Short mmCIF file of C-alpha atoms in Angstrom, two decimals:
data_model
loop_
_atom_site.label_atom_id
_atom_site.label_comp_id
_atom_site.label_asym_id
_atom_site.label_seq_id
_atom_site.Cartn_x
_atom_site.Cartn_y
_atom_site.Cartn_z
CA MET J 20 125.18 5.00 -76.21
CA CYS J 21 128.45 3.20 -75.83
CA GLN J 22 128.40 2.08 -79.46
CA GLU J 23 127.52 5.55 -80.64
CA GLU J 24 130.41 6.99 -78.67
CA VAL J 25 132.89 4.61 -80.22
CA GLY J 26 131.45 5.29 -83.63
CA LEU J 27 131.98 9.00 -83.24
CA LYS J 28 135.50 8.53 -82.02
CA THR J 29 136.33 6.33 -84.95
CA VAL J 30 135.22 9.13 -87.26
CA GLN J 31 137.82 11.37 -85.68
CA VAL J 32 140.45 8.66 -85.94
CA ALA J 33 139.61 8.18 -89.59
CA ILE J 34 140.12 11.85 -90.25
CA ALA J 35 143.30 12.19 -88.29
CA LEU J 36 144.91 8.96 -89.33
CA SER J 37 143.40 7.98 -92.63
CA ALA J 38 146.79 7.88 -94.29
CA ALA J 39 148.23 5.55 -91.67
CA LEU J 40 145.17 3.32 -91.72
CA LEU J 41 145.20 3.00 -95.48
CA ALA J 42 148.73 1.64 -95.39
CA PRO J 43 148.85 -2.09 -96.13
CA SER J 44 148.42 -4.24 -93.09
CA ILE J 45 151.70 -5.55 -91.72
CA GLN J 46 152.04 -9.30 -91.29
CA ALA J 47 148.27 -9.54 -91.56
CA GLN J 48 148.06 -13.28 -91.12
CA SER J 49 144.30 -12.94 -91.12
CA SER J 50 143.61 -16.60 -90.37
CA GLN J 51 145.76 -16.22 -87.27
CA LEU J 52 144.16 -13.05 -85.94
CA GLN J 53 141.44 -14.87 -84.04
CA HIS J 54 143.33 -18.11 -83.31
CA PRO J 55 142.79 -19.01 -79.64
CA GLY J 56 146.47 -19.94 -79.36
CA ARG J 57 147.79 -16.53 -80.42
CA LEU J 58 148.24 -14.99 -76.98
CA LEU J 59 149.49 -18.30 -75.58
CA ALA J 60 152.02 -18.73 -78.39
CA SER J 61 153.21 -15.14 -78.02
CA GLY J 62 154.91 -16.28 -74.80
CA CYS J 63 157.32 -18.22 -77.03
CA PHE J 64 158.18 -15.16 -79.15
CA GLN J 65 160.65 -13.67 -76.63
CA CYS J 66 163.10 -16.50 -77.40
CA HIS J 67 161.84 -17.90 -80.73
CA GLY J 68 161.19 -14.58 -82.44
CA THR J 69 158.01 -12.66 -83.20
CA ASN J 70 155.59 -15.15 -84.82
CA GLY J 71 158.20 -17.87 -84.36
CA LEU J 72 160.43 -16.33 -87.03
CA ASN J 73 164.11 -15.38 -86.99
CA GLY J 74 164.60 -16.39 -83.39
CA GLY J 75 168.11 -17.08 -82.24
CA PHE J 76 166.76 -20.35 -80.88
CA ASP J 77 164.70 -22.71 -83.06
CA ALA J 78 162.34 -21.02 -85.53
CA LEU J 79 158.91 -22.56 -84.91
CA ALA J 80 156.77 -21.03 -87.68
CA GLY J 81 155.41 -23.62 -90.08
CA ASP J 82 156.60 -26.65 -88.08
CA SER J 83 154.26 -29.62 -88.05
CA ARG J 84 151.86 -29.68 -85.11
CA THR J 85 152.59 -33.33 -84.43
CA ASP J 86 156.35 -32.81 -84.43
CA LEU J 87 156.08 -29.83 -82.09
CA LEU J 88 153.78 -31.71 -79.71
CA ASN J 89 156.00 -34.78 -79.72
CA LYS J 90 159.03 -32.62 -78.83
CA LEU J 91 157.15 -30.76 -76.08
CA ASN J 92 155.77 -33.99 -74.60
CA GLU J 93 159.24 -35.49 -74.54
CA MET J 94 160.54 -32.41 -72.71
CA ARG J 95 157.80 -32.84 -70.08
CA ARG J 96 159.35 -36.16 -69.08
CA LYS J 97 162.87 -34.76 -68.56
CA PRO J 98 164.36 -33.39 -65.28
CA ALA J 99 163.24 -29.77 -65.17
CA ARG J 100 166.57 -28.26 -64.13
CA ASP J 101 168.53 -29.78 -67.03
CA ASN J 102 167.24 -27.43 -69.74
CA ILE J 103 165.28 -24.17 -69.64
CA MET J 104 162.72 -25.62 -72.10
CA PHE J 105 161.78 -28.54 -69.84
CA PRO J 106 159.96 -26.46 -67.18
CA HIS J 107 158.32 -24.50 -70.01
CA ALA J 108 156.88 -27.66 -71.52
CA SER J 109 155.55 -28.83 -68.15
CA GLY J 110 154.15 -25.41 -67.23
CA TYR J 111 151.29 -25.55 -69.77
CA THR J 112 148.29 -27.91 -69.87
CA SER J 113 148.07 -30.47 -72.68
CA GLU J 114 145.33 -28.41 -74.29
CA GLN J 115 147.45 -25.25 -74.12
CA LEU J 116 150.39 -27.08 -75.71
CA TRP J 117 148.07 -28.26 -78.51
CA GLN J 118 146.90 -24.68 -79.14
CA ILE J 119 150.49 -23.41 -79.20
CA ALA J 120 151.61 -26.16 -81.61
CA ASP J 121 148.56 -25.64 -83.80
CA TYR J 122 149.20 -21.88 -83.94
CA PHE J 123 152.82 -22.26 -85.09
CA SER J 124 151.92 -25.03 -87.56
CA LYS J 125 149.57 -22.65 -89.36
CA LEU J 126 152.12 -19.86 -89.79
CA PRO J 127 154.09 -19.76 -93.05
CA LYS J 128 157.54 -21.31 -92.84
CA PRO J 129 160.35 -18.72 -92.99
CA MET A 19 136.81 23.65 -83.37
CA ILE A 20 135.49 20.23 -84.18
CA ASN A 21 132.63 18.96 -82.10
CA ARG A 22 130.23 16.05 -82.42
CA ARG A 23 127.60 18.02 -84.33
CA SER A 24 129.99 19.40 -86.92
CA LEU A 25 131.46 15.96 -87.48
CA ILE A 26 128.08 14.41 -88.06
CA GLY A 27 127.15 17.33 -90.26
CA THR A 28 130.14 17.11 -92.53
CA LEU A 29 130.54 13.35 -92.91
CA GLY A 30 127.67 11.10 -93.95
CA GLY A 31 127.70 7.32 -93.62
CA ALA A 32 128.64 6.72 -97.24
CA SER A 33 131.69 8.96 -97.24
CA LEU A 34 132.78 7.40 -93.97
CA ALA A 35 132.80 3.92 -95.47
CA ALA A 36 134.82 5.16 -98.42
CA LEU A 37 137.38 6.70 -96.09
CA TRP A 38 138.07 3.50 -94.15
CA PRO A 39 140.10 0.59 -95.39
CA LEU A 40 138.39 -2.76 -94.93
CA SER A 41 140.84 -3.89 -92.31
CA ALA A 42 140.05 -0.92 -90.13
CA ARG A 43 136.29 -1.19 -90.15
CA ALA A 44 135.99 -4.04 -87.67
CA ALA A 45 137.64 -2.32 -84.77
CA VAL A 46 139.14 1.10 -84.44
CA GLY A 47 140.40 2.72 -81.32
CA ARG A 48 143.15 4.98 -80.14
CA VAL A 49 145.68 4.17 -77.45
CA VAL A 50 148.34 6.37 -75.86
CA VAL A 51 151.21 4.39 -74.33
CA VAL A 52 153.30 6.24 -71.75
CA GLY A 53 156.79 4.79 -71.41
CA GLY A 54 158.93 3.08 -74.04
CA GLY A 55 160.65 0.35 -72.03
CA MET A 56 160.17 -3.39 -72.39
CA ALA A 57 156.46 -3.40 -71.55
CA GLY A 58 155.54 -0.12 -73.28
CA ALA A 59 157.34 -0.88 -76.55
CA THR A 60 155.80 -4.37 -76.66
CA VAL A 61 152.22 -3.22 -76.08
CA ALA A 62 152.64 -0.56 -78.78
CA LYS A 63 153.99 -3.06 -81.34
CA TYR A 64 151.43 -5.78 -80.63
CA LEU A 65 148.46 -3.37 -80.60
CA ARG A 66 149.38 -2.47 -84.18
CA MET A 67 150.38 -5.93 -85.38
CA TRP A 68 147.48 -7.85 -83.86
CA SER A 69 144.83 -5.31 -84.88
CA GLY A 70 145.99 -5.28 -88.51
CA ASN A 71 146.86 -1.61 -87.87
CA ALA A 72 143.29 -0.75 -86.93
CA VAL A 73 144.33 0.62 -83.55
CA ALA A 74 146.12 3.97 -83.64
CA VAL A 75 149.03 4.01 -81.17
CA THR A 76 150.99 6.96 -79.84
CA LEU A 77 154.07 6.07 -77.77
CA VAL A 78 155.32 8.80 -75.45
CA GLU A 79 158.78 8.40 -73.92
CA GLN A 80 161.06 10.98 -72.31
CA GLU A 81 164.26 9.47 -73.67
CA SER A 82 165.06 9.30 -77.37
CA ARG A 83 166.11 5.64 -77.01
CA TYR A 84 165.83 2.82 -74.51
CA THR A 85 168.83 1.67 -72.46
CA SER A 86 168.39 -1.95 -71.43
CA ASN A 87 168.66 -2.91 -67.78
CA ILE A 88 169.07 -6.52 -68.91
CA MET A 89 172.82 -7.20 -69.43
CA SER A 90 173.78 -3.90 -67.80
CA ASN A 91 175.76 -5.69 -65.07
CA LEU A 92 178.22 -6.77 -67.77
CA VAL A 93 178.64 -3.09 -68.70
CA VAL A 94 179.52 -2.37 -65.05
CA THR A 95 182.38 -4.89 -65.35
CA SER A 96 183.51 -3.43 -68.73
CA GLN A 97 182.71 -6.70 -70.53
CA MET A 98 180.16 -5.01 -72.84
CA PRO A 99 180.00 -1.39 -74.03
CA LEU A 100 177.12 0.80 -72.81
CA SER A 101 176.11 1.30 -76.45
CA SER A 102 175.20 -2.41 -76.69
CA LEU A 103 172.26 -1.63 -74.38
CA TYR A 104 170.76 1.03 -76.68
CA PHE A 105 167.54 0.32 -78.58
CA GLY A 106 165.86 2.98 -80.70
CA TYR A 107 162.24 3.44 -81.70
CA SER A 108 162.68 3.87 -85.46
CA THR A 109 161.62 0.31 -86.36
CA LEU A 110 158.46 0.60 -84.28
CA VAL A 111 157.66 3.81 -86.14
CA LYS A 112 158.53 2.67 -89.66
CA LYS A 113 157.48 -0.98 -89.63
CA TYR A 114 154.39 -0.75 -87.45
CA GLY A 115 153.20 2.82 -87.97
CA ILE A 116 153.43 3.83 -84.33
CA LYS A 117 153.44 7.56 -83.67
CA GLN A 118 156.35 8.23 -81.33
CA LEU A 119 156.78 11.41 -79.29
CA THR A 120 159.87 12.19 -77.27
CA GLY A 121 158.39 14.07 -74.38
CA ARG A 122 156.66 14.03 -71.04
CA VAL A 123 153.02 13.49 -70.21
CA GLU A 124 151.77 16.51 -68.28
CA ALA A 125 148.13 15.53 -67.78
CA ILE A 126 145.65 12.73 -68.35
CA GLU A 127 142.05 13.89 -68.06
CA PRO A 128 138.60 13.02 -69.41
CA GLY A 129 138.46 13.97 -73.09
CA GLY A 130 134.80 14.95 -73.33
CA SER A 131 133.30 14.48 -76.78
CA LEU A 132 136.68 14.03 -78.47
CA GLY A 133 137.70 10.84 -76.69
CA THR A 134 137.58 9.06 -73.38
CA TRP A 135 140.95 10.52 -72.40
CA LYS A 136 142.79 13.70 -73.25
CA VAL A 137 146.55 13.32 -72.80
CA THR A 138 148.66 16.46 -72.71
CA ILE A 139 152.28 16.00 -73.75
CA ALA A 140 155.20 18.42 -73.40
CA SER A 141 157.55 17.74 -76.29
CA GLY A 142 160.28 19.93 -77.74
CA GLY A 143 159.21 22.97 -75.73
CA ALA A 144 155.58 22.78 -76.89
CA LEU A 145 152.41 21.22 -75.55
CA SER A 146 150.35 18.86 -77.69
CA THR A 147 147.19 16.89 -77.08
CA GLU A 148 146.27 13.30 -77.92
CA TYR A 149 142.74 11.96 -77.51
CA CYS A 150 142.25 8.24 -77.01
CA GLU A 151 139.95 5.56 -75.70
CA ARG A 152 142.61 3.79 -73.64
CA VAL A 153 145.78 4.89 -71.87
CA VAL A 154 148.55 2.40 -71.06
CA LEU A 155 151.03 3.51 -68.39
CA ALA A 156 154.43 1.80 -68.51
CA PRO A 157 156.78 4.21 -66.74
CA GLY A 158 158.87 1.62 -64.90
CA VAL A 159 159.94 2.32 -61.35
CA GLN A 160 161.28 5.22 -59.37
CA PHE A 161 163.47 4.92 -56.31
CA ASP A 162 162.64 5.96 -52.77
CA PRO A 163 164.92 8.67 -51.37
CA VAL A 164 167.59 7.46 -48.92
CA PRO A 165 168.25 9.81 -45.95
CA GLU A 166 171.60 11.59 -45.70
CA THR A 167 173.25 10.53 -42.43
CA SER A 168 174.16 14.06 -41.29
CA ASN A 169 170.80 15.53 -42.35
CA PRO A 170 168.06 12.88 -42.52
CA ALA A 171 165.59 15.35 -44.01
CA ALA A 172 167.72 15.57 -47.16
CA PRO A 173 168.06 12.80 -49.73
CA ALA A 174 171.55 11.33 -50.08
CA THR A 175 173.30 11.22 -53.44
CA ILE A 176 172.98 7.57 -54.45
CA LEU A 177 174.77 5.55 -57.09
CA HIS A 178 172.21 2.82 -57.76
CA ALA A 179 172.99 1.97 -61.43
CA TRP A 180 169.60 0.23 -61.35
CA HIS A 181 168.19 2.32 -64.17
CA ALA A 182 170.63 1.68 -66.99
CA GLY A 183 172.36 4.70 -68.49
CA ALA A 184 174.63 7.35 -67.01
CA GLN A 185 174.80 5.66 -63.60
CA THR A 186 175.81 2.35 -65.19
CA GLU A 187 178.80 4.13 -66.72
CA GLN A 188 179.61 5.90 -63.43
CA LEU A 189 179.64 2.62 -61.52
CA ARG A 190 181.79 1.05 -64.26
CA GLN A 191 184.33 3.85 -63.94
CA GLN A 192 184.42 3.63 -60.13
CA LEU A 193 184.91 -0.14 -60.25
CA ALA A 194 187.65 0.18 -62.88
CA ALA A 195 189.42 2.86 -60.78
CA MET A 196 189.53 0.72 -57.59
CA THR A 197 193.01 -0.03 -56.36
CA PRO A 198 193.86 -3.53 -55.10
CA GLY A 199 192.68 -4.07 -51.54
CA GLN A 200 189.76 -1.63 -51.72
CA THR A 201 186.14 -2.46 -50.85
CA PHE A 202 182.99 -2.40 -52.98
CA VAL A 203 179.77 -2.25 -50.92
CA MET A 204 176.34 -2.89 -52.38
CA THR A 205 172.91 -2.94 -50.76
CA ILE A 206 169.80 -4.81 -51.94
CA PRO A 207 166.30 -3.37 -51.33
CA PRO A 208 163.33 -5.29 -49.91
CA LYS A 209 161.07 -7.13 -52.37
CA PRO A 210 159.45 -6.29 -54.70
CA TYR A 211 162.19 -4.72 -56.77
CA ARG A 212 163.14 -4.83 -60.46
CA CYS A 213 164.78 -8.07 -61.61
CA PRO A 214 164.81 -10.44 -58.59
CA PRO A 215 168.12 -12.17 -59.52
CA GLY A 216 169.74 -8.90 -60.66
CA PRO A 217 171.47 -7.76 -57.46
CA TYR A 218 172.97 -11.23 -56.81
CA GLU A 219 174.07 -11.36 -60.43
CA ARG A 220 175.80 -8.00 -59.96
CA ALA A 221 177.46 -9.20 -56.75
CA CYS A 222 178.79 -12.25 -58.63
CA VAL A 223 180.14 -10.47 -61.71
CA VAL A 224 181.73 -7.73 -59.58
CA ALA A 225 183.35 -10.42 -57.37
CA ASP A 226 184.61 -12.15 -60.51
CA TYR A 227 186.01 -8.83 -61.80
CA LEU A 228 187.75 -8.11 -58.47
CA LYS A 229 189.19 -11.63 -58.36
CA ARG A 230 190.70 -11.21 -61.82
CA ASN A 231 191.70 -7.53 -61.71
CA LYS A 232 191.99 -6.20 -58.15
CA PRO A 233 193.83 -8.64 -55.87
CA GLY A 234 192.88 -8.31 -52.23
CA SER A 235 189.72 -6.33 -53.01
CA ARG A 236 186.35 -7.45 -51.66
CA ILE A 237 182.65 -6.92 -52.21
CA LEU A 238 180.34 -6.70 -49.19
CA VAL A 239 176.65 -7.33 -49.92
CA PHE A 240 173.94 -6.17 -47.51
CA ASP A 241 170.48 -7.54 -48.31
CA ALA A 242 167.26 -6.13 -46.77
CA ASN A 243 165.66 -9.51 -47.46
CA SER A 244 166.10 -12.48 -45.13
CA GLY A 245 167.96 -14.45 -47.80
CA ILE A 246 168.70 -14.68 -51.52
CA THR A 247 165.35 -13.99 -53.20
CA ALA A 248 165.95 -15.75 -56.55
CA GLU A 249 168.16 -18.60 -57.80
CA ALA A 250 169.18 -19.21 -54.20
CA GLU A 251 171.04 -22.40 -55.05
CA ASN A 252 173.24 -21.07 -57.87
CA PHE A 253 173.95 -17.72 -56.25
CA GLY A 254 174.45 -19.33 -52.84
CA TYR A 255 176.95 -21.76 -54.38
CA ALA A 256 178.77 -18.90 -56.13
CA PHE A 257 178.90 -16.77 -52.97
CA ASP A 258 180.14 -19.63 -50.78
CA THR A 259 182.47 -21.56 -53.04
CA ILE A 260 183.30 -19.82 -56.34
CA TYR A 261 184.15 -16.57 -54.54
CA GLY A 262 184.08 -17.26 -50.80
CA PRO A 263 184.32 -14.80 -47.92
CA SER A 264 187.80 -13.59 -48.86
CA ILE A 265 186.24 -11.95 -51.94
CA LEU A 266 182.48 -11.78 -51.29
CA GLU A 267 180.69 -11.40 -47.97
CA TYR A 268 176.90 -11.74 -47.94
CA HIS A 269 174.82 -10.35 -45.05
CA PRO A 270 171.02 -10.94 -45.15
CA SER A 271 168.43 -8.98 -43.13
CA MET A 272 170.39 -5.71 -43.26
CA ARG A 273 168.39 -2.60 -44.16
CA VAL A 274 169.80 0.78 -45.18
CA ALA A 275 169.08 3.48 -42.60
CA SER A 276 171.08 6.32 -44.16
CA VAL A 277 174.01 7.13 -46.41
CA ASP A 278 176.85 9.62 -45.96
CA SER A 279 177.38 10.71 -49.54
CA ALA A 280 180.68 12.49 -48.97
CA SER A 281 182.51 9.72 -47.06
CA ARG A 282 180.80 6.89 -49.00
CA SER A 283 179.56 5.19 -45.88
CA VAL A 284 176.26 3.48 -45.27
CA THR A 285 174.49 2.99 -41.95
CA LEU A 286 172.60 -0.29 -41.69
CA LEU A 287 170.01 -1.79 -39.37
CA ASP A 288 170.00 -5.50 -38.60
CA ALA A 289 166.88 -7.59 -37.82
CA SER A 290 166.79 -6.33 -34.23
CA ASN A 291 167.46 -2.72 -35.29
CA GLY A 292 171.11 -2.89 -34.25
CA ARG A 293 173.00 -0.14 -36.03
CA SER A 294 176.33 -0.40 -37.84
CA THR A 295 178.17 1.82 -40.30
CA VAL A 296 180.31 0.55 -43.15
CA ARG A 297 182.71 2.67 -45.20
CA ALA A 298 183.16 1.83 -48.87
CA ASP A 299 185.56 2.77 -51.63
CA VAL A 300 182.74 2.18 -54.10
CA LEU A 301 179.22 2.45 -52.67
CA ASN A 302 176.34 1.02 -54.71
CA VAL A 303 173.00 1.49 -52.96
CA ILE A 304 169.87 0.14 -54.68
CA PRO A 305 166.99 1.89 -52.91
CA PRO A 306 163.45 0.50 -52.42
CA HIS A 307 161.18 0.91 -55.45
CA ARG A 308 157.77 2.37 -56.14
CA ALA A 309 155.67 2.87 -59.26
CA GLY A 310 156.73 5.53 -61.77
CA ALA A 311 155.71 9.14 -61.05
CA ILE A 312 152.90 9.23 -63.62
CA VAL A 313 151.19 6.27 -61.89
CA GLN A 314 151.41 8.07 -58.57
CA ALA A 315 150.19 11.34 -60.14
CA ALA A 316 147.23 9.58 -61.73
CA GLY A 317 146.22 8.37 -58.26
CA LEU A 318 146.59 4.71 -59.21
CA ALA A 319 149.05 3.87 -56.46
CA ASN A 320 149.74 5.28 -53.04
CA ALA A 321 153.42 5.73 -52.35
CA THR A 322 153.23 5.04 -48.64
CA THR A 323 150.81 2.14 -48.43
CA ILE A 324 150.58 0.54 -51.88
CA PRO A 325 153.59 1.64 -53.91
CA PHE A 326 152.43 -0.12 -57.10
CA ALA A 327 149.21 0.01 -59.13
CA ALA A 328 146.58 -2.69 -58.59
CA VAL A 329 145.42 -4.18 -61.90
CA ASP A 330 143.23 -6.98 -63.24
CA VAL A 331 146.02 -9.17 -64.59
CA ARG A 332 143.77 -10.52 -67.40
CA SER A 333 143.98 -7.08 -69.06
CA PHE A 334 146.32 -5.05 -66.84
CA GLU A 335 143.48 -2.53 -66.54
CA SER A 336 143.64 -0.53 -63.32
CA THR A 337 141.14 -1.82 -60.76
CA GLN A 338 140.72 1.79 -59.70
CA THR A 339 140.18 3.63 -63.02
CA SER A 340 138.71 1.85 -66.03
CA GLY A 341 140.24 2.71 -69.39
CA ILE A 342 143.73 3.06 -67.90
CA HIS A 343 146.08 0.08 -67.95
CA VAL A 344 149.31 -0.19 -65.97
CA ILE A 345 151.89 -2.66 -67.27
CA GLY A 346 155.48 -3.56 -66.47
CA ASP A 347 157.27 -2.81 -63.23
CA SER A 348 154.71 -0.22 -62.05
CA SER A 349 151.91 -2.78 -61.77
CA LYS A 350 151.15 -4.74 -58.62
CA THR A 351 150.88 -8.41 -59.59
CA THR A 352 152.36 -11.73 -58.51
CA LEU A 353 154.60 -11.68 -61.61
CA PRO A 354 158.25 -10.73 -61.17
CA LYS A 355 159.29 -7.22 -62.21
CA ALA A 356 161.50 -8.07 -65.17
CA GLY A 357 161.90 -7.25 -68.86
CA HIS A 358 160.95 -10.65 -70.26
CA VAL A 359 157.75 -10.65 -68.16
CA GLY A 360 157.10 -6.97 -68.94
CA ASN A 361 157.12 -7.94 -72.62
CA GLN A 362 154.53 -10.67 -71.98
CA GLY A 363 152.36 -8.33 -69.88
CA GLY A 364 152.41 -5.94 -72.84
CA LYS A 365 151.07 -8.71 -75.08
CA ILE A 366 148.30 -9.66 -72.61
CA CYS A 367 147.33 -5.98 -72.40
CA ALA A 368 147.39 -5.50 -76.20
CA ASP A 369 145.20 -8.58 -76.74
CA ALA A 370 142.71 -7.38 -74.11
CA ILE A 371 142.49 -3.84 -75.54
CA ILE A 372 141.92 -5.14 -79.09
CA LYS A 373 139.21 -7.44 -77.73
CA ALA A 374 137.65 -4.51 -75.83
CA PHE A 375 137.52 -2.45 -79.05
CA ASN A 376 135.64 -5.43 -80.53
CA PHE A 377 133.26 -5.51 -77.53
CA GLN A 378 134.81 -8.75 -76.28
CA ALA A 379 135.97 -9.66 -72.77
CA PRO A 380 139.67 -10.30 -72.12
CA ASP A 381 141.06 -13.83 -72.39
CA PRO A 382 139.71 -15.44 -69.17
CA SER A 383 142.84 -17.53 -68.57
CA PRO A 384 146.01 -15.82 -69.81
CA THR A 385 149.47 -17.25 -69.16
CA ALA A 386 152.82 -15.55 -68.77
CA ASN A 387 156.25 -17.05 -68.67
CA SER A 388 159.24 -15.66 -66.92
CA ALA A 389 162.66 -16.57 -68.20
CA CYS A 390 166.05 -15.04 -67.67
CA PHE A 391 169.70 -15.94 -67.82
CA SER A 392 172.03 -14.55 -65.14
CA PRO A 393 175.80 -14.31 -65.48
CA ILE A 394 177.64 -15.76 -62.48
CA SER A 395 181.05 -14.79 -63.90
CA SER A 396 182.46 -13.41 -67.17
CA THR A 397 182.01 -16.83 -68.81
CA LYS A 398 179.29 -18.75 -66.97
CA ALA A 399 175.57 -18.13 -66.54
CA SER A 400 172.59 -19.67 -64.79
CA TRP A 401 168.90 -19.37 -65.64
CA LEU A 402 165.55 -19.01 -63.87
CA THR A 403 162.15 -19.73 -65.34
CA ALA A 404 158.46 -20.19 -64.50
CA VAL A 405 155.15 -20.46 -66.34
CA TYR A 406 152.31 -18.55 -64.69
CA GLN A 407 148.64 -19.49 -65.15
CA TYR A 408 145.74 -17.22 -64.25
CA ASP A 409 144.05 -18.51 -61.09
CA PRO A 410 140.39 -17.35 -60.90
CA VAL A 411 140.16 -18.12 -57.17
CA SER A 412 142.91 -15.70 -56.15
CA SER A 413 142.49 -13.51 -59.28
CA SER A 414 146.24 -13.69 -59.72
CA MET A 415 148.95 -15.38 -61.74
CA VAL A 416 150.32 -18.53 -60.09
CA ILE A 417 153.03 -21.04 -60.95
CA ARG A 418 151.49 -24.48 -61.39
CA ASP A 419 153.68 -27.12 -62.97
CA GLN A 420 151.30 -29.42 -64.84
CA VAL A 421 153.51 -32.47 -64.39
CA SER A 422 154.99 -32.18 -60.89
CA GLY A 423 152.33 -29.90 -59.39
CA GLY A 424 155.16 -27.65 -58.19
CA SER A 425 154.54 -23.98 -57.48
CA ALA A 426 158.06 -22.56 -57.48
CA ALA A 427 160.25 -21.17 -60.24
CA THR A 428 162.92 -23.51 -61.61
CA GLU A 429 166.61 -22.61 -61.72
CA ALA A 430 169.39 -24.20 -63.75
CA ARG A 431 171.13 -27.20 -62.21
CA SER A 432 174.39 -25.27 -62.42
CA ALA A 433 175.98 -22.28 -64.12
CA SER A 434 177.71 -23.10 -67.41
CA THR A 435 179.45 -21.59 -70.42
CA ASP A 436 176.69 -23.08 -72.59
CA ASN A 437 174.14 -21.01 -70.66
CA PHE A 438 176.35 -17.93 -71.07
CA GLY A 439 176.14 -18.35 -74.85
CA LYS A 440 172.38 -18.89 -74.70
CA MET A 441 172.06 -15.72 -72.63
CA GLY A 442 173.31 -13.68 -75.60
CA THR A 443 170.80 -15.35 -77.92
CA TRP A 444 167.96 -14.78 -75.44
CA PHE A 445 168.85 -11.09 -75.05
CA LYS A 446 169.07 -10.50 -78.81
CA THR A 447 165.76 -12.23 -79.55
CA LEU A 448 163.91 -10.66 -76.62
CA MET A 449 165.00 -7.17 -77.65
CA SER A 450 164.03 -7.90 -81.25
CA ASP A 451 160.56 -9.11 -80.17
CA THR A 452 160.21 -5.84 -78.25
CA PHE A 453 161.74 -3.17 -80.49
CA ALA A 454 161.79 -4.64 -84.03
#
């Protein structure tokens, strides 16, 4: 029943918005759509730009995962109040930092 | 009139497949977002971007553009023009294909066979209808009325300047028109209110302005809270030493009882309900907050007992009405009410809605970070930050530093010109992540 309902609604959407839906997908990094780090990494976008691009601070898109992780792990060892990035680095688990670094490493470099 | 039968009758399976682009077949749904502030604009953008445009998004906002609350204290002190706070919706429309309506939502009701929800919108003198599977409410806050001293049944005329726009400009003009020796009085509401460091930031930049431009003038700050609620060390240092009592006086545990609009005086109650009245040359009263009117009207929050909407913070879906999400300052969570966090809440909500359209559960352990820079003067700024992790035991977001085990937000060691420069970069990038 639930599936049928959604199916019917999608028919109406297709009619009403077919033109919009047929438009090419924007920034459709398809390999990234299901990446488990996407939502996590989006917390970096406010300062580093959407998808780690054109941020006023460091652009992260396309950086090597190892380099990013090394930088983040170094920040974890620094006094938190010295730099706004230090408490960020220590606020995530090691696994979360790996997912974030892996996500950015797989985005195309600007 | 289209109904289910006529739809099925006119479109067979084959023609349906031909009509849909590949990217849209996996998941299609419709979302109406009410409110185009930090949280609303972000959820609209990320619903489109992360679904590969498969989710149709209508953004309804009463104003034709957003006026940022972030940085608005520097407009009050004439350091930045009001126009630097304006952000339009044209990029969201053109780049992401969001349908934007400048108007007011009149009703949200079950949509019958045409959709889970029917949203009625008054726009340009006409009513229109949008059907959708999910509604996201992001109306921000509204302010509680403050009684008029001579007639407590009537609301006083308040200059809060806590919703950026016309009042920001009014407060700027009143501050600029002060003559040396005059007094600026501001009051801070009880928690939770929008932008925890914001009132202390305003007190500091106004004190700095008075120090430089209005010799002998003072700012008196009356706080309903028992002490500085955010960045206590940096603001406390600024209050006590950078400005000092000859320019800035800070009085905690003082609640507003009433305001005399005509004489610009405010009557306050101390912790033991002792009453005092203070006359101001400029009176800036920030009243207590509650969820935006649409949240109240939808029955998702009760103004007297629970002024904000309870949500499951993994999706920001209302715990009272499924299919309706409440994000940003109207939601009741452990996250601070602030633009940077509102942006992140929008992303958590967008991710959860896209997953729901794909018959998947929300991310079981989302995170959110809070970060903001606060000017302490016209050249120096501090910062405050925290990373929140979802805690399944309390079903809430908690700060848990993975290295120190700490559970409190971190503030800058001291205010600096370097941080003031970074504040500009943060603002520019945050607004771009939200509106562009």
